[in-house]
Structure formats: C-alpha cells, structure tokens
Short mmCIF file of C-alpha atoms and ligand atoms in Angstrom, two decimals:
data_model
loop_
_atom_site.label_atom_id
_atom_site.label_comp_id
_atom_site.label_asym_id
_atom_site.label_seq_id
_atom_site.Cartn_x
_atom_site.Cartn_y
_atom_site.Cartn_z
CA MET A 1 -46.40 -68.46 138.07
CA SER A 2 -42.98 -68.18 136.49
CA VAL A 3 -40.03 -70.50 136.27
CA SER A 4 -36.67 -69.43 134.83
CA VAL A 5 -33.97 -71.90 133.88
CA LEU A 6 -30.37 -70.80 133.68
CA VAL A 7 -27.86 -72.93 131.77
CA GLY A 8 -24.34 -72.65 130.40
CA VAL A 9 -24.21 -72.62 126.60
CA GLN A 10 -20.52 -73.55 126.24
CA TRP A 11 -18.30 -76.01 128.13
CA GLY A 12 -19.13 -74.85 131.64
CA ASP A 13 -17.36 -72.17 133.68
CA GLU A 14 -19.34 -69.42 131.95
CA GLY A 15 -19.94 -67.59 135.23
CA LYS A 16 -23.36 -69.06 136.00
CA GLY A 17 -22.96 -68.68 139.78
CA LYS A 18 -22.66 -64.94 139.47
CA ILE A 19 -25.67 -64.60 137.15
CA ILE A 20 -27.79 -66.85 139.40
CA ASP A 21 -26.85 -64.61 142.30
CA VAL A 22 -27.98 -61.56 140.30
CA LEU A 23 -31.26 -63.18 139.18
CA THR A 24 -31.97 -64.43 142.70
CA LYS A 25 -32.78 -60.82 143.63
CA ASP A 26 -36.16 -61.38 141.93
CA ALA A 27 -36.60 -65.07 142.82
CA GLY A 28 -38.51 -66.76 145.63
CA MET A 29 -36.75 -70.12 145.35
CA VAL A 30 -33.52 -71.39 143.74
CA VAL A 31 -33.10 -75.01 142.69
CA ARG A 32 -30.09 -77.06 141.48
CA PHE A 33 -31.31 -79.76 139.08
CA GLN A 34 -28.35 -81.82 137.82
CA GLY A 35 -24.68 -82.62 138.28
CA GLY A 36 -22.97 -82.73 141.62
CA ASN A 37 -19.94 -81.25 143.32
CA ASN A 38 -18.05 -81.37 140.04
CA ALA A 39 -19.40 -77.84 139.57
CA GLY A 40 -17.67 -74.79 140.98
CA HIS A 41 -19.81 -71.67 141.07
CA THR A 42 -17.91 -68.56 142.05
CA VAL A 43 -19.63 -65.46 143.43
CA GLU A 44 -17.96 -62.24 144.65
CA ILE A 45 -19.83 -59.95 147.00
CA ASN A 46 -18.10 -56.75 148.14
CA GLY A 47 -14.66 -58.36 147.97
CA GLN A 48 -15.82 -61.60 149.63
CA HIS A 49 -15.18 -64.66 147.48
CA PHE A 50 -17.51 -67.69 147.63
CA VAL A 51 -17.10 -70.96 145.71
CA LEU A 52 -20.13 -73.26 145.80
CA HIS A 53 -20.14 -76.80 144.44
CA LEU A 54 -23.54 -78.23 145.35
CA ILE A 55 -25.62 -75.68 147.16
CA PRO A 56 -27.42 -73.26 144.82
CA SER A 57 -25.72 -69.87 144.61
CA GLY A 58 -29.07 -68.37 145.69
CA ILE A 59 -28.07 -69.22 149.28
CA LEU A 60 -26.06 -65.99 149.33
CA ARG A 61 -29.28 -63.90 149.29
CA PRO A 62 -30.82 -64.26 152.76
CA GLY A 63 -34.35 -65.60 152.92
CA VAL A 64 -34.42 -67.33 149.53
CA PRO A 65 -35.21 -71.06 149.98
CA CYS A 66 -32.67 -73.29 148.24
CA VAL A 67 -33.40 -76.78 146.96
CA ILE A 68 -31.14 -79.59 145.78
CA ALA A 69 -33.50 -81.48 143.50
CA ASN A 70 -33.83 -85.09 142.38
CA GLY A 71 -31.58 -84.78 139.30
CA VAL A 72 -28.51 -83.95 141.37
CA VAL A 73 -26.02 -86.55 142.62
CA VAL A 74 -25.07 -85.64 146.17
CA ASP A 75 -21.94 -86.53 148.08
CA PRO A 76 -23.29 -86.31 151.65
CA VAL A 77 -19.88 -85.72 153.21
CA GLU A 78 -19.05 -82.91 150.79
CA LEU A 79 -22.50 -81.35 151.18
CA VAL A 80 -22.05 -81.14 154.95
CA LYS A 81 -18.58 -79.60 154.46
CA GLU A 82 -20.09 -76.96 152.18
CA MET A 83 -22.87 -76.23 154.68
CA ASN A 84 -20.27 -75.83 157.44
CA MET A 85 -18.19 -73.50 155.26
CA LEU A 86 -21.25 -71.29 154.70
CA LYS A 87 -22.26 -71.40 158.38
CA SER A 88 -18.75 -70.30 159.37
CA ARG A 89 -19.32 -67.26 157.16
CA ASP A 90 -22.68 -66.47 158.79
CA ILE A 91 -24.82 -67.73 155.92
CA ASP A 92 -28.03 -69.41 157.06
CA VAL A 93 -28.28 -72.93 155.63
CA SER A 94 -31.13 -74.16 157.81
CA GLY A 95 -33.69 -73.89 155.01
CA ILE A 96 -31.89 -76.06 152.45
CA GLN A 97 -34.10 -78.86 151.17
CA LEU A 98 -32.53 -82.05 149.83
CA SER A 99 -34.54 -84.30 147.55
CA THR A 100 -35.42 -87.75 148.86
CA ARG A 101 -35.04 -88.86 145.21
CA CYS A 102 -31.54 -87.52 144.60
CA HIS A 103 -28.85 -90.19 144.24
CA LEU A 104 -25.99 -90.30 146.68
CA ILE A 105 -22.35 -90.29 145.63
CA MET A 106 -20.83 -92.95 147.80
CA PRO A 107 -17.11 -93.47 148.58
CA TRP A 108 -16.76 -96.29 146.04
CA HIS A 109 -18.05 -94.02 143.27
CA LYS A 110 -15.06 -91.74 143.83
CA LEU A 111 -12.67 -94.70 143.81
CA ILE A 112 -14.18 -96.03 140.56
CA ASP A 113 -13.92 -92.58 138.96
CA ALA A 114 -10.23 -92.29 139.93
CA PHE A 115 -9.48 -95.89 138.92
CA LYS A 116 -11.04 -95.45 135.47
CA GLU A 117 -9.38 -92.10 134.82
CA ASP A 118 -5.96 -93.21 136.05
CA SER A 119 -5.98 -96.46 134.10
CA ALA A 120 -7.43 -95.00 130.86
CA LYS A 121 -4.93 -94.55 128.07
CA GLY A 122 -4.68 -91.79 125.45
CA ASP A 123 -7.99 -90.63 124.03
CA LYS A 124 -9.91 -92.85 126.47
CA LYS A 125 -9.25 -90.33 129.25
CA ILE A 126 -12.17 -87.97 129.85
CA GLY A 127 -10.38 -85.68 132.30
CA THR A 128 -13.13 -85.99 134.93
CA THR A 129 -13.12 -84.09 138.21
CA LYS A 130 -12.81 -87.48 140.02
CA ARG A 131 -15.74 -86.55 142.25
CA GLY A 132 -17.55 -89.83 141.48
CA ILE A 133 -20.14 -88.18 139.25
CA GLY A 134 -20.15 -90.68 136.36
CA PRO A 135 -20.14 -93.79 138.58
CA ALA A 136 -23.01 -92.38 140.72
CA TYR A 137 -25.14 -91.73 137.62
CA SER A 138 -24.16 -95.22 136.37
CA SER A 139 -25.48 -96.75 139.60
CA LYS A 140 -28.68 -94.74 139.16
CA ALA A 141 -29.11 -96.03 135.61
CA ASP A 142 -28.34 -99.65 136.50
CA ARG A 143 -30.73 -99.38 139.45
CA THR A 144 -28.28 -100.14 142.24
CA GLY A 145 -27.95 -96.55 143.46
CA ILE A 146 -28.77 -95.30 146.95
CA ARG A 147 -31.24 -92.42 147.08
CA GLY A 148 -31.25 -89.59 149.60
CA GLY A 149 -34.52 -90.75 151.14
CA GLU A 150 -32.96 -94.04 152.18
CA MET A 151 -30.95 -92.18 154.80
CA ARG A 152 -34.15 -91.85 156.85
CA ASP A 153 -34.21 -95.57 157.64
CA LEU A 154 -30.84 -96.24 159.25
CA ALA A 155 -30.97 -100.06 159.09
CA ARG A 156 -31.96 -100.08 155.42
CA PHE A 157 -29.39 -97.42 154.56
CA GLU A 158 -26.57 -99.25 156.38
CA LYS A 159 -27.38 -102.57 154.70
CA HIS A 160 -27.50 -101.00 151.24
CA PHE A 161 -24.26 -99.13 151.95
CA ARG A 162 -22.38 -102.20 153.18
CA ASP A 163 -23.69 -104.44 150.38
CA ASN A 164 -22.56 -101.99 147.71
CA ALA A 165 -19.25 -101.20 149.42
CA GLU A 166 -18.38 -104.89 149.69
CA ALA A 167 -19.44 -105.51 146.09
CA TYR A 168 -17.04 -102.73 145.04
CA ASN A 169 -14.13 -104.35 146.92
CA ARG A 170 -14.91 -107.76 145.42
CA GLU A 171 -15.14 -106.42 141.88
CA TYR A 172 -12.55 -103.64 141.67
CA VAL A 173 -9.72 -104.58 144.02
CA PRO A 174 -8.68 -107.62 141.91
CA MET A 175 -8.54 -105.30 138.89
CA GLY A 176 -6.24 -102.84 140.68
CA GLY A 177 -8.78 -100.45 142.22
CA ALA A 178 -7.97 -99.01 145.66
CA GLU A 179 -9.44 -101.01 148.55
CA LEU A 180 -12.26 -99.26 150.37
CA ASP A 181 -12.01 -99.19 154.16
CA VAL A 182 -15.70 -99.91 154.68
CA GLU A 183 -15.78 -99.12 158.42
CA ALA A 184 -14.02 -95.78 158.10
CA ALA A 185 -16.16 -94.83 155.10
CA TRP A 186 -19.38 -95.78 156.90
CA LYS A 187 -18.42 -93.69 159.95
CA GLU A 188 -17.94 -90.63 157.77
CA VAL A 189 -21.19 -91.13 155.87
CA LEU A 190 -23.09 -91.80 159.10
CA ALA A 191 -21.93 -88.48 160.55
CA ALA A 192 -23.09 -86.66 157.40
CA ARG A 193 -26.43 -88.51 157.53
CA GLU A 194 -27.14 -87.06 160.99
CA VAL A 195 -26.87 -83.56 159.58
CA LEU A 196 -28.76 -84.20 156.35
CA VAL A 197 -31.82 -86.20 157.43
CA PRO A 198 -33.69 -83.10 158.73
CA HIS A 199 -33.16 -81.46 155.31
CA LEU A 200 -34.74 -84.31 153.32
CA ALA A 201 -37.98 -83.46 151.56
CA ASP A 202 -40.15 -84.43 148.64
CA THR A 203 -38.81 -81.54 146.62
CA VAL A 204 -40.99 -82.38 143.62
CA VAL A 205 -43.94 -81.27 145.73
CA THR A 206 -42.07 -78.31 147.27
CA ILE A 207 -41.11 -76.90 143.87
CA ASN A 208 -44.47 -77.51 142.18
CA GLU A 209 -46.35 -76.01 145.13
CA ALA A 210 -44.12 -72.95 145.13
CA ASN A 211 -44.80 -72.50 141.44
CA ALA A 212 -48.55 -72.97 141.91
CA ASN A 213 -48.48 -70.37 144.70
CA GLY A 214 -46.94 -67.75 142.42
CA VAL A 215 -43.38 -67.96 143.73
CA HIS A 216 -40.81 -67.14 141.04
CA VAL A 217 -38.61 -70.26 140.82
CA LEU A 218 -35.10 -70.12 139.42
CA LEU A 219 -33.55 -73.40 138.21
CA GLU A 220 -29.76 -73.39 138.33
CA GLY A 221 -27.90 -75.48 135.78
CA ALA A 222 -24.33 -76.63 136.21
CA GLN A 223 -21.62 -77.34 133.61
CA GLY A 224 -22.54 -76.40 130.01
CA ALA A 225 -24.31 -77.58 126.87
CA PHE A 226 -21.27 -79.30 125.35
CA LEU A 227 -20.83 -81.37 128.50
CA ASP A 228 -24.42 -82.65 128.23
CA ILE A 229 -24.53 -86.46 128.10
CA ASP A 230 -26.83 -86.36 125.02
CA HIS A 231 -26.03 -83.06 123.35
CA GLY A 232 -22.39 -82.57 124.25
CA THR A 233 -19.16 -83.77 122.67
CA TYR A 234 -19.73 -87.39 123.74
CA PRO A 235 -17.83 -89.17 125.27
CA TYR A 236 -16.00 -86.07 126.55
CA VAL A 237 -18.98 -84.98 128.61
CA THR A 238 -20.33 -85.18 132.12
CA SER A 239 -23.00 -87.74 133.00
CA SER A 240 -26.12 -85.58 133.26
CA ASN A 241 -28.35 -83.47 131.03
CA THR A 242 -26.96 -79.99 131.45
CA THR A 243 -29.31 -78.43 128.88
CA SER A 244 -32.66 -76.87 129.74
CA GLY A 245 -34.61 -80.08 129.07
CA GLY A 246 -32.82 -81.62 132.05
CA ALA A 247 -34.44 -79.03 134.29
CA CYS A 248 -37.81 -80.79 133.99
CA THR A 249 -36.66 -84.33 134.72
CA GLY A 250 -34.24 -83.00 137.32
CA THR A 251 -36.94 -81.21 139.33
CA GLY A 252 -40.27 -82.85 138.49
CA LEU A 253 -41.61 -79.60 137.01
CA PRO A 254 -43.57 -80.17 133.80
CA PRO A 255 -42.18 -78.62 130.57
CA ARG A 256 -45.03 -76.09 130.33
CA ALA A 257 -44.07 -74.66 133.72
CA ILE A 258 -40.87 -73.17 132.30
CA THR A 259 -41.46 -69.60 131.23
CA GLU A 260 -37.95 -68.34 130.46
CA VAL A 261 -34.53 -69.76 129.56
CA TRP A 262 -31.33 -67.85 130.28
CA GLY A 263 -28.15 -68.96 128.53
CA VAL A 264 -24.90 -67.86 130.11
CA LEU A 265 -22.21 -67.23 127.52
CA LYS A 266 -18.65 -66.19 128.29
CA ALA A 267 -17.25 -63.60 125.84
CA TYR A 268 -14.61 -66.16 124.77
CA SER A 269 -14.35 -69.96 125.16
CA THR A 270 -12.81 -72.26 127.75
CA ARG A 271 -12.83 -75.97 128.38
CA VAL A 272 -11.42 -78.18 131.14
CA GLY A 273 -10.69 -81.85 130.67
CA GLU A 274 -10.22 -83.72 127.42
CA GLY A 275 -12.13 -83.52 124.14
CA PRO A 276 -12.18 -81.43 120.96
CA PHE A 277 -12.24 -77.66 121.22
CA PRO A 278 -12.13 -76.08 117.74
CA THR A 279 -11.14 -72.52 118.71
CA GLU A 280 -8.50 -73.48 121.29
CA LEU A 281 -5.46 -71.17 121.28
CA PHE A 282 -2.08 -72.65 122.05
CA ASP A 283 -0.13 -69.40 121.79
CA GLU A 284 0.36 -66.27 123.92
CA GLN A 285 -3.17 -65.18 123.00
CA GLY A 286 -4.56 -68.23 124.84
CA GLU A 287 -2.21 -67.52 127.73
CA PHE A 288 -3.49 -63.93 127.83
CA LEU A 289 -7.11 -65.10 128.14
CA ARG A 290 -6.15 -67.61 130.86
CA SER A 291 -4.26 -65.09 132.99
CA GLN A 292 -6.55 -62.13 132.36
CA GLY A 293 -9.67 -64.22 132.95
CA GLY A 294 -8.25 -66.19 135.91
CA GLU A 295 -9.10 -69.36 134.02
CA PHE A 296 -8.22 -72.01 136.57
CA GLY A 297 -10.81 -74.58 137.68
CA ALA A 298 -12.81 -73.60 140.78
CA THR A 299 -13.17 -77.29 141.67
CA THR A 300 -9.86 -78.87 140.66
CA GLY A 301 -7.57 -75.86 140.14
CA ARG A 302 -6.67 -77.17 136.66
CA PRO A 303 -5.70 -74.51 134.10
CA ARG A 304 -8.55 -74.15 131.63
CA ARG A 305 -7.97 -74.43 127.90
CA CYS A 306 -8.81 -71.07 126.32
CA GLY A 307 -9.88 -69.89 122.87
CA TRP A 308 -11.95 -67.45 120.84
CA LEU A 309 -15.71 -67.43 120.98
CA ASP A 310 -17.20 -70.22 118.89
CA ALA A 311 -20.46 -68.87 117.47
CA VAL A 312 -21.17 -72.08 115.51
CA ALA A 313 -21.20 -74.06 118.75
CA CYS A 314 -23.12 -71.37 120.66
CA ARG A 315 -25.80 -71.08 117.97
CA HIS A 316 -26.33 -74.84 118.25
CA SER A 317 -26.58 -74.81 122.03
CA CYS A 318 -28.92 -71.79 122.02
CA MET A 319 -31.18 -73.85 119.75
CA VAL A 320 -31.06 -76.96 121.96
CA ASN A 321 -31.67 -74.92 125.11
CA GLY A 322 -34.31 -72.63 123.59
CA VAL A 323 -32.46 -69.63 124.98
CA ASP A 324 -34.65 -66.53 125.39
CA PHE A 325 -31.93 -64.30 126.80
CA LEU A 326 -28.17 -64.47 126.92
CA ALA A 327 -26.15 -63.29 129.89
CA ILE A 328 -22.73 -62.38 128.50
CA THR A 329 -19.99 -62.69 131.09
CA LYS A 330 -16.35 -61.63 131.36
CA LEU A 331 -16.57 -58.99 128.62
CA ASP A 332 -13.91 -57.01 130.52
CA VAL A 333 -11.36 -59.80 129.97
CA LEU A 334 -11.19 -58.65 126.33
CA ASP A 335 -10.71 -54.95 127.23
CA LYS A 336 -7.02 -54.74 126.26
CA LEU A 337 -7.22 -56.57 122.94
CA LYS A 338 -6.58 -54.76 119.64
CA GLU A 339 -8.54 -57.35 117.69
CA ILE A 340 -11.03 -60.02 118.67
CA LYS A 341 -11.94 -63.08 116.65
CA ILE A 342 -15.23 -64.95 116.46
CA CYS A 343 -15.55 -68.34 114.82
CA THR A 344 -18.46 -68.12 112.38
CA ALA A 345 -18.02 -71.35 110.40
CA TYR A 346 -15.99 -74.56 110.28
CA LYS A 347 -13.97 -75.95 107.40
CA ILE A 348 -14.06 -79.73 107.10
CA GLY A 349 -11.84 -80.80 104.21
CA ASP A 350 -12.92 -78.63 101.29
CA LYS A 351 -16.38 -77.96 102.73
CA THR A 352 -17.39 -74.97 104.87
CA VAL A 353 -20.25 -75.56 107.29
CA THR A 354 -22.10 -73.41 109.80
CA THR A 355 -23.67 -76.32 111.66
CA PHE A 356 -22.22 -78.13 114.66
CA PRO A 357 -21.01 -81.66 113.77
CA GLU A 358 -22.81 -84.37 115.73
CA ASP A 359 -19.79 -86.66 115.90
CA VAL A 360 -16.80 -85.91 118.05
CA CYS A 361 -14.34 -87.23 115.42
CA ASP A 362 -15.69 -84.72 112.87
CA LEU A 363 -15.52 -81.93 115.44
CA ALA A 364 -11.88 -82.82 116.10
CA ARG A 365 -11.10 -82.33 112.39
CA VAL A 366 -12.74 -78.95 111.83
CA GLU A 367 -10.75 -75.81 111.18
CA PRO A 368 -12.39 -72.66 112.52
CA VAL A 369 -13.20 -69.84 110.11
CA TYR A 370 -12.81 -66.51 111.89
CA GLU A 371 -14.25 -63.07 111.52
CA THR A 372 -12.01 -60.38 113.06
CA MET A 373 -13.49 -57.42 114.89
CA PRO A 374 -11.70 -54.37 116.28
CA GLY A 375 -11.24 -54.33 120.06
CA TRP A 376 -12.23 -51.37 122.27
CA GLU A 377 -8.92 -51.06 124.14
CA THR A 378 -10.45 -49.37 127.15
CA SER A 379 -11.68 -50.57 130.53
CA THR A 380 -15.33 -51.61 130.78
CA THR A 381 -15.18 -52.72 134.44
CA GLY A 382 -17.04 -49.71 135.82
CA ILE A 383 -19.70 -49.55 133.13
CA LEU A 384 -23.27 -50.12 134.23
CA ASP A 385 -25.39 -49.46 131.16
CA TRP A 386 -25.43 -50.35 127.49
CA ASN A 387 -25.06 -46.80 126.19
CA SER A 388 -21.83 -46.25 128.14
CA LEU A 389 -20.16 -49.29 126.56
CA PRO A 390 -17.51 -48.50 123.94
CA VAL A 391 -19.01 -48.70 120.45
CA ASN A 392 -16.76 -51.62 119.49
CA ALA A 393 -17.90 -53.56 122.57
CA GLN A 394 -21.52 -52.91 121.58
CA LYS A 395 -20.72 -54.15 118.07
CA TYR A 396 -19.10 -57.31 119.43
CA LEU A 397 -22.11 -58.06 121.62
CA LYS A 398 -24.57 -57.34 118.81
CA ARG A 399 -22.63 -59.70 116.54
CA ILE A 400 -22.88 -62.46 119.19
CA ALA A 401 -26.64 -61.90 119.40
CA GLU A 402 -26.94 -62.01 115.62
CA LEU A 403 -24.82 -65.14 115.18
CA THR A 404 -26.55 -67.07 117.96
CA GLY A 405 -30.05 -65.83 117.13
CA SER A 406 -30.58 -64.78 120.76
CA LYS A 407 -31.30 -61.56 122.62
CA ILE A 408 -28.84 -60.20 125.17
CA GLY A 409 -30.44 -59.67 128.57
CA ILE A 410 -27.48 -59.16 130.92
CA VAL A 411 -23.86 -58.06 130.49
CA SER A 412 -21.23 -58.69 133.14
CA VAL A 413 -18.01 -56.66 133.22
CA GLY A 414 -16.29 -57.91 136.38
CA PRO A 415 -16.51 -60.53 139.11
CA ASP A 416 -18.54 -58.57 141.65
CA ARG A 417 -22.31 -58.91 141.94
CA ASN A 418 -22.57 -55.18 141.14
CA GLN A 419 -20.52 -55.30 137.94
CA THR A 420 -23.55 -56.40 135.97
CA PHE A 421 -26.28 -54.63 134.06
CA ARG A 422 -29.51 -55.49 132.30
CA VAL A 423 -29.88 -54.63 128.62
P1 LIG B 501 -17.15 -85.27 135.52
O1 LIG B 501 -18.35 -84.41 135.48
O2 LIG B 501 -16.32 -85.08 136.78
O3 LIG B 501 -17.45 -86.70 135.24
O4 LIG B 501 -16.17 -84.80 134.33
C1 LIG B 501 -16.53 -84.95 132.97
C2 LIG B 501 -16.08 -83.76 132.15
O5 LIG B 501 -16.83 -82.62 132.51
C3 LIG B 501 -14.61 -83.37 132.37
O6 LIG B 501 -14.09 -82.85 131.16
C4 LIG B 501 -14.70 -82.25 133.39
O7 LIG B 501 -13.59 -81.38 133.34
C5 LIG B 501 -15.97 -81.56 132.90
N1 LIG B 501 -16.65 -80.82 133.97
C6 LIG B 501 -17.40 -81.32 134.97
N2 LIG B 501 -17.88 -80.33 135.73
C7 LIG B 501 -17.45 -79.18 135.18
C8 LIG B 501 -17.68 -77.80 135.50
O8 LIG B 501 -18.37 -77.42 136.44
N3 LIG B 501 -17.07 -76.90 134.68
C9 LIG B 501 -16.34 -77.27 133.60
N4 LIG B 501 -16.11 -78.55 133.27
C10 LIG B 501 -16.66 -79.48 134.05
#
C-alpha cells in the first residue's frame, strides 16, 4: 500500500503536470484532489503538446485509471470539452471516475467571479482566472452548492439548477452583474450531464479500495503552496487547500495512508495574478526568464511575473507540505546565465529574518537578501544523470536542497517526458 502526493511548493506553474506524467509510470491510479479548471498542466510527449485543466495528467499513460475526487470543483461543460479534446487525440477517457461529492461550477459562478474581479479596485483585485473557482467553493461552504451526484436525478438537479440560477439573477443583476440566460445555460449543462453521469462514482471508496488492494495511488495537486487558502499569501490565493494536507480531505484517504510527498520546485520563481512576490524582477533579467522559460499562463495566456528562487518561501512550504523529495524543474532555463541568485533571507526594516512572514502586508514590505552563485553557461537539455551535470549546476541544486531542508529526487532539464532523471 503506497500513496504519493505531489504538490507545487511555490505559486503554481512549477511543472507538476510533467512530473505527474513521469511518476505515473509506476502508479496504478492518479487522482486530482483540489482546484478546478483554473489549473493548466502541460505535458510534452515526443513533440506532442498537451494542456490539461481538470483531468489528471496520468490520463496520458494508457491503462492508468484517473479519478477526479471530491475536493475538486468541476465545470461540467469544460470537463466534457477536455474529454473530447483527448478523445480527438486518441486518448481513452472511458475510465475516468468523477466523484459524486465534487462540487459543480455552475454558469453563475463564472459570472460572479468576473463581476467581482472586474468591479474590484486597486489592491482588492485578486487576478483570478475567472473560471468560477472561488464562487463555487463559496457555495460549497455556505451549503448551497450542487454536487456531482445530484446530476443522477434529473428532476432534482434541474430544480436546484434553476433555483440557484434565478437567485443569482435576482441578487447580482441589480448590482451590475451580467444577466444569466437560464434556458441557454441549462441546455448546455444538460448536454454535459448526459456525458458525465456514467462517470459518476463514490470515489472515496474507489481510492481507498485501490490503496487497500496494493495499488500505488498518486495524488495530483494543482496550483502551489502560496496559493493555498490557509497557508498562502491570503487574500491573493485560490480557494482550496493546495498543500499536502488537502489531499486527505480532497480524496477521503486518511492521513496515515500517505507514504510519500513530492514537492515540485521550479529552479526560479513565477507568479500569475496579484499579490506580493519578494524576488520579482522588473528588468531584462525577469524578461529573460519569461522568454526563455515560456512563462505565459497555460490557462489564461497571461504573462507570468518572474524572479529568482526564493528559498525562504520554499523552506516554509516544504515544512507545511512535509516534502520528502523535491522535483526540480526547468533547470535548463538558467543554462545561459553567468550568475544566479537565490534569496536566502528577508530584510524587514532593520531586521533580517529567515522565516516566511504570516501576513501579506509584511511580505509586501520585505527586501530579499541574495546569495550569488556562478552559472554553468552550458546546455543541460540532453543530460540524463546527476554526474553529467555541470559542477555549478550540481552546486546550485545542492544549495536548494540545503536551504529547503529537502532531498532532491528528480531533475528536469526540458519540456519532454524524457528530459527528466532520478537522483
Ligand atoms: P482562482 O483560482 O481563479 O480563483 O485565482 C486565484 C489566484 O490563483 C490568482 O492569482 C490566479 O492567477 C492563481 N491561480 C489559480 N490557478 C493557478 C494555476 O494553476 N497556476 C498559477 N496560478 C494560479
């Protein structure tokens, strides 16, 4: 019995999709446990480019059952679109299981998300993906949400849908929210329901039984630690628990079932959306990382904010996640640099600290303290073992391990599935 959890230890976009795909080679089941189609997991296989938003990246390895568990918020229309995209590329999606307990993102959730973002002023903007994620989790928390399992009973589902849709129009339209065309929206959701009902399952049982039967289960996190609703840079966060603790509530697996935690860490930092980002670079160095790393959102296409690796933040998130092994991604993006900086402490006023401030206003005031390391100035993209890495690249990786207090388990030196090696 073994269960691995994989999470991002920064602000998302660490390259989790690719590492999940690599780890799926040894897995018997892959499970998404939180978030929704705000995520964008990119995987490259022999020049073919896949971007997945909801379906676990494990789907790209034939024969591995994929589960969308109870902690996920699911837009039924978008899920069907993603299934169709995969089918058109000859990927078998027939085995996908969708939790009866997951909450559905309904059309009004997307309108509320857009209304709130568009009408928010200044630092009240979060920079959400406008996929309805926050409003869907709000409905879950205020106990008015619609769960996947309700789709089985058409009459009950339709009544709940119409009641909530009409309540949205009554409440939001007078405030300036877009009016929802209830009939058109229902038609679209109804069509998606037809496709999804056969996939509904009590995934809590599926996952626990698989684990009890000795299947190696891989739990796929989305976003990253600093977007966690509790542990992130609140309020500039997403609305779910992106850290490893969320994997238990999001699947129904008990904490003791988890045997291993993988933290995915990009060799530098990026962030999309608003909120403090201590090591952000506003100069040509930041531009270099963005263009070299292709740092544009896989979901929204927004340019990502880029900066040096923040070891203070990563040490904190490795602690919260209980990371056993790090998977370091995009090392090759740094190949051409003469010098590389790592943030090892923060200055706040006349104090220097090595701990991560719990309040976002303090984080916004910190000045990063950098350590400078020599670059390796040679291509790493074809390297497939630790000993062949340039010595300066080895030193950089060892320093990351030391500063975060974690072991390195995987290094990735390019986008393809094969440009990865175990350490
Ligand atoms: P939401 O999840 O759409 O509500 O957006 C909340 C914040 O999380 C925004 O700053 C988004 O840019 C960020 N976010 C959500 N999903 C991702 C992701 O997959 N990668 C990076 N940032 C994300």
